[in-house]
Coordinates of C-alpha atoms in Angstrom, one line a residue:
M1 CA 49.3 -72.5 22.5
S2 CA 46.0 -74.2 21.6
T3 CA 46.0 -78.0 21.2
L4 CA 42.7 -77.8 19.3
P5 CA 41.8 -77.3 15.7
P6 CA 40.8 -73.6 14.9
R7 CA 37.4 -72.7 16.2
A8 CA 36.8 -76.1 17.6
G9 CA 35.5 -74.7 20.9
R10 CA 33.2 -72.3 19.0
R11 CA 31.8 -75.1 16.9
C12 CA 31.1 -77.1 20.1
H13 CA 29.4 -74.2 21.7
N14 CA 27.3 -73.7 18.6
A15 CA 26.2 -77.3 18.8
L16 CA 25.2 -77.2 22.5
N17 CA 23.9 -73.6 23.0
P18 CA 20.8 -73.7 20.8
L19 CA 19.4 -76.8 22.5
H20 CA 19.9 -75.1 25.8
S21 CA 18.2 -72.0 24.5
S22 CA 15.2 -74.0 23.1
V23 CA 13.8 -74.0 26.6
Y24 CA 13.2 -70.2 26.4
F25 CA 11.1 -70.7 23.3
S26 CA 9.2 -73.6 24.7
P27 CA 5.5 -73.6 25.6
D28 CA 6.4 -75.8 28.5
L29 CA 8.3 -72.8 30.1
T30 CA 5.2 -70.6 29.6
E31 CA 3.0 -73.2 31.2
E32 CA 5.3 -73.8 34.2
F33 CA 5.5 -70.1 35.0
G34 CA 1.8 -69.5 34.2
G35 CA 1.1 -72.0 37.0
L36 CA 3.1 -69.7 39.3
G37 CA 1.1 -66.7 38.3
I38 CA 3.7 -65.2 35.8
E39 CA 2.1 -64.7 32.4
D40 CA 4.1 -62.0 30.7
A41 CA 6.7 -63.6 28.4
R42 CA 9.4 -61.1 29.3
A43 CA 8.8 -61.5 33.0
V44 CA 9.1 -65.3 32.5
Y45 CA 12.4 -64.9 30.6
F46 CA 14.0 -62.6 33.2
A47 CA 12.9 -64.8 36.1
A48 CA 13.9 -68.0 34.4
R49 CA 17.3 -67.0 33.3
G50 CA 18.1 -64.5 36.1
A51 CA 16.9 -66.6 39.1
A52 CA 20.4 -68.1 39.6
L53 CA 21.5 -64.5 40.6
G54 CA 18.9 -64.5 43.4
A55 CA 16.3 -61.8 43.6
A56 CA 18.3 -59.5 41.4
G57 CA 17.0 -56.1 40.5
A58 CA 16.7 -54.5 37.1
G59 CA 20.2 -53.0 37.1
T60 CA 21.9 -56.3 37.7
V61 CA 19.9 -58.1 35.0
T62 CA 20.4 -55.3 32.5
A63 CA 24.1 -55.5 33.1
T64 CA 24.4 -59.2 32.8
F65 CA 22.0 -59.8 30.0
Y66 CA 23.5 -56.8 28.1
N67 CA 21.2 -56.4 25.1
F68 CA 17.9 -55.6 26.7
N69 CA 16.5 -52.1 27.1
H70 CA 16.7 -51.2 30.8
E71 CA 13.2 -49.7 30.6
L72 CA 11.8 -53.1 29.7
V73 CA 13.8 -54.9 32.4
S74 CA 12.6 -52.3 35.0
R75 CA 8.9 -53.1 34.2
H76 CA 9.4 -56.6 35.5
L77 CA 12.2 -56.5 38.0
P78 CA 12.3 -56.6 41.0
A79 CA 8.4 -56.9 40.9
V80 CA 8.5 -60.5 39.6
W81 CA 10.1 -61.6 42.9
S82 CA 7.1 -60.6 44.8
R83 CA 5.2 -63.4 43.0
V84 CA 7.8 -66.1 42.7
T85 CA 11.0 -66.9 44.6
P86 CA 14.2 -67.5 42.7
A87 CA 14.3 -71.1 44.0
A88 CA 10.8 -71.7 42.6
A89 CA 11.7 -70.1 39.3
L90 CA 14.8 -72.4 39.0
D91 CA 12.6 -75.4 39.7
A92 CA 10.1 -74.4 37.1
R93 CA 12.8 -73.9 34.5
L94 CA 14.3 -77.3 35.2
R95 CA 10.8 -78.9 34.9
A96 CA 10.4 -77.1 31.6
A97 CA 13.8 -78.3 30.4
D98 CA 12.8 -81.9 31.3
S99 CA 9.5 -81.8 29.4
T100 CA 10.9 -79.8 26.5
L101 CA 13.8 -82.2 25.9
R102 CA 11.6 -85.2 26.2
R103 CA 9.2 -83.7 23.6
V104 CA 11.7 -82.5 21.1
L105 CA 14.3 -85.3 21.4
G106 CA 12.0 -88.3 22.3
E107 CA 12.2 -90.6 25.2
E108 CA 14.6 -93.0 23.4
T109 CA 17.2 -90.3 22.9
V110 CA 16.8 -88.9 26.4
A111 CA 17.5 -92.4 27.9
S112 CA 20.2 -93.3 25.4
P113 CA 23.9 -94.1 26.2
E114 CA 24.8 -91.2 23.9
M115 CA 23.0 -88.7 26.1
A116 CA 24.8 -90.0 29.2
E117 CA 28.1 -89.8 27.3
A118 CA 27.4 -86.2 26.1
A119 CA 26.4 -85.2 29.7
G120 CA 29.7 -86.5 31.0
L121 CA 31.8 -84.8 28.3
A122 CA 30.0 -81.5 28.8
L123 CA 30.4 -81.6 32.5
R124 CA 34.0 -82.4 32.2
A125 CA 34.5 -79.4 29.9
A126 CA 32.7 -77.2 32.4
E127 CA 35.2 -78.2 35.1
A128 CA 37.7 -75.7 33.6
C129 CA 35.3 -72.7 33.5
T130 CA 36.3 -69.8 35.7
R131 CA 34.2 -67.6 37.9
H132 CA 36.1 -64.4 37.9
A133 CA 34.4 -61.6 36.0
R134 CA 31.7 -64.1 34.8
P135 CA 28.6 -63.3 36.9
L136 CA 26.0 -65.4 35.0
Y137 CA 28.3 -68.4 34.8
A138 CA 29.4 -68.1 38.4
A139 CA 25.8 -67.9 39.6
H140 CA 24.8 -71.0 37.6
A141 CA 28.0 -72.9 38.7
D142 CA 26.6 -72.7 42.3
L143 CA 23.6 -74.7 41.3
P144 CA 23.5 -78.5 41.8
V145 CA 24.0 -80.8 38.9
P146 CA 20.8 -82.7 38.1
E147 CA 21.0 -86.5 38.3
E148 CA 19.2 -87.4 35.1
P149 CA 21.6 -87.4 32.2
H150 CA 19.5 -85.2 29.8
L151 CA 19.1 -82.6 32.6
A152 CA 22.8 -82.8 33.5
Y153 CA 23.6 -82.2 29.8
W154 CA 21.3 -79.2 29.7
H155 CA 22.8 -77.9 32.9
A156 CA 26.4 -78.3 31.5
A157 CA 25.3 -76.6 28.3
T158 CA 24.0 -73.7 30.5
L159 CA 27.4 -73.4 32.2
L160 CA 29.2 -73.4 28.9
R161 CA 26.8 -71.0 27.4
E162 CA 27.0 -68.5 30.2
H163 CA 30.8 -68.8 30.5
R164 CA 31.2 -67.9 26.8
G165 CA 28.5 -65.3 27.0
D166 CA 30.1 -63.5 29.9
G167 CA 33.4 -63.4 28.0
H168 CA 31.6 -62.1 24.9
L169 CA 30.3 -59.2 26.8
A170 CA 33.9 -58.2 27.7
A171 CA 34.7 -58.4 24.0
L172 CA 31.8 -56.2 23.1
L173 CA 32.9 -53.6 25.7
A174 CA 36.4 -53.6 24.3
A175 CA 35.0 -53.1 20.8
D176 CA 33.0 -50.1 22.1
L177 CA 29.7 -51.7 21.0
D178 CA 26.7 -50.7 23.0
P179 CA 23.8 -53.3 23.5
L180 CA 21.8 -52.3 20.4
E181 CA 24.9 -51.8 18.2
A182 CA 26.0 -55.3 19.2
L183 CA 22.6 -56.6 18.1
V184 CA 22.5 -54.6 14.8
S185 CA 26.0 -55.6 13.8
H186 CA 25.3 -59.3 14.6
T187 CA 22.1 -59.2 12.6
A188 CA 24.1 -57.7 9.7
T189 CA 26.2 -60.9 9.6
G190 CA 23.1 -62.9 8.7
K191 CA 23.6 -65.1 11.7
G192 CA 22.0 -62.9 14.4
M193 CA 18.5 -62.4 15.5
A194 CA 16.1 -61.0 12.9
P195 CA 15.2 -57.3 13.6
R196 CA 11.5 -58.1 14.2
W197 CA 12.6 -60.5 17.0
V198 CA 14.9 -57.9 18.5
L199 CA 12.2 -55.3 18.6
A200 CA 9.6 -57.7 19.9
T201 CA 11.6 -59.1 22.7
R202 CA 14.4 -56.7 23.7
G203 CA 12.4 -53.6 24.5
W204 CA 13.9 -51.4 21.7
R205 CA 11.9 -49.3 19.3
R206 CA 12.4 -49.0 15.6
A207 CA 13.8 -45.5 16.1
D208 CA 16.4 -46.9 18.5
W209 CA 17.4 -49.5 15.9
E210 CA 17.7 -46.9 13.2
A211 CA 19.8 -44.7 15.4
A212 CA 22.1 -47.6 16.1
V213 CA 22.4 -48.2 12.4
E214 CA 23.4 -44.6 11.9
R215 CA 26.0 -44.7 14.6
L216 CA 27.5 -47.8 13.0
R217 CA 27.5 -46.2 9.6
G218 CA 29.3 -43.2 11.1
R219 CA 32.0 -45.6 12.4
G220 CA 32.4 -47.3 9.0
V221 CA 30.9 -50.6 10.3
L222 CA 27.9 -50.5 8.1
D223 CA 27.5 -49.2 4.6
A224 CA 24.6 -47.1 3.1
K225 CA 22.5 -50.2 2.7
G226 CA 23.0 -51.4 6.2
E227 CA 25.4 -54.2 5.2
L228 CA 28.7 -54.8 6.9
T229 CA 31.7 -53.0 5.4
E230 CA 35.0 -54.7 5.2
A231 CA 35.9 -53.1 8.5
G232 CA 32.6 -54.2 10.0
T233 CA 33.2 -57.8 8.9
A234 CA 36.7 -57.6 10.5
L235 CA 35.2 -56.2 13.6
R236 CA 32.7 -59.0 14.0
A237 CA 35.3 -61.6 13.2
G238 CA 37.6 -60.1 15.8
L239 CA 34.8 -60.2 18.4
E240 CA 34.4 -64.0 17.9
E241 CA 38.1 -64.6 18.0
A242 CA 38.5 -62.6 21.2
T243 CA 35.6 -64.6 22.7
D244 CA 37.2 -67.8 21.6
R245 CA 40.4 -66.9 23.4
M246 CA 38.5 -66.1 26.6
D247 CA 36.5 -69.3 26.3
A248 CA 39.2 -71.7 25.4
A249 CA 39.8 -73.3 28.8
P250 CA 36.8 -75.7 28.9
Y251 CA 37.6 -77.1 25.5
E252 CA 41.4 -77.4 26.0
H253 CA 40.5 -79.2 29.3
L254 CA 38.3 -81.7 27.4
G255 CA 40.8 -82.2 24.7
A256 CA 40.5 -82.5 20.9
D257 CA 39.0 -86.0 20.8
G258 CA 36.5 -85.1 23.6
V259 CA 35.5 -81.8 21.9
A260 CA 35.0 -83.5 18.5
R261 CA 32.8 -86.2 20.1
L262 CA 30.8 -83.7 22.1
T263 CA 30.3 -81.6 19.0
E264 CA 29.1 -84.7 17.1
L265 CA 26.7 -85.7 19.8
G266 CA 25.4 -82.1 20.3
R267 CA 24.8 -81.6 16.6
G268 CA 22.8 -84.9 16.5
F269 CA 20.6 -83.7 19.4
L270 CA 20.2 -80.3 17.8
F271 CA 19.1 -81.5 14.4
T272 CA 16.6 -83.8 16.1
A273 CA 15.2 -80.9 18.1
A274 CA 15.1 -78.5 15.2
A275 CA 13.2 -81.1 13.1
A276 CA 10.7 -81.3 16.0
G277 CA 10.0 -77.6 15.8
A278 CA 12.0 -76.5 18.8
F279 CA 12.9 -73.1 17.3
P280 CA 11.0 -70.3 15.6
E281 CA 11.6 -70.5 11.8
D282 CA 12.1 -66.8 11.4
L283 CA 14.4 -66.2 14.4
V284 CA 17.6 -65.6 12.5
G285 CA 18.2 -63.4 9.5
K286 CA 18.4 -59.8 8.3
G287 CA 14.8 -59.3 7.5

């Protein structure tokens, strides 16, 4: 039985994950990989996030990333590994994380006692993450912890993000949602990626999106206007609850006080980063 308030782990994840993800929107990541000869934005993303898996091919990355069109992934993998090694990609990503966090948080925050405290709490939570059936988490768990607190915090946020993400994929499979159906139904909540971002970054076409909408209507998940039905709302809520159960261990390990403090610190960093323009303004929404 949980010792934490309801959805405490989810709230903590929601405080940490966006700051981790800001690196993938950062011009610093583009610059680092451009210096390695990788210019295409999708190739940069696949190399930066997938490098922990080694020189993985398209099949592995499609499986572990879940919501990308395999055709898009195949255009860049394994070809990208002929231009950059996984080790070099990981180094470039960490350099981009360093420069991004310094820019969006400021040097004072990066060097603050609060950052060191947050790094310690997040790393302690990650001690209870488990490797089995969690390939992206397990691959990142084999990486060394950076010495500087802001990078240790980012690394721990990566571990916690991928741990929850791997569990979420299991929940999506159990709910019989294919990659695009998962995206469409999440967007319909108003909290998911806007359709224009999905179509621009995930390799899907508008016809693919509309076909997924029709499948979800046929299942009673969406109504005629593309909004979630009562059953669809329950489906999405059940997905998050199932993910919470599979992701409970890190936060139970940290304890209620630690989770509350890490959430407080993470939100503070997140608000600072958002105010500094760390995220695209139109990333989330139904439009």
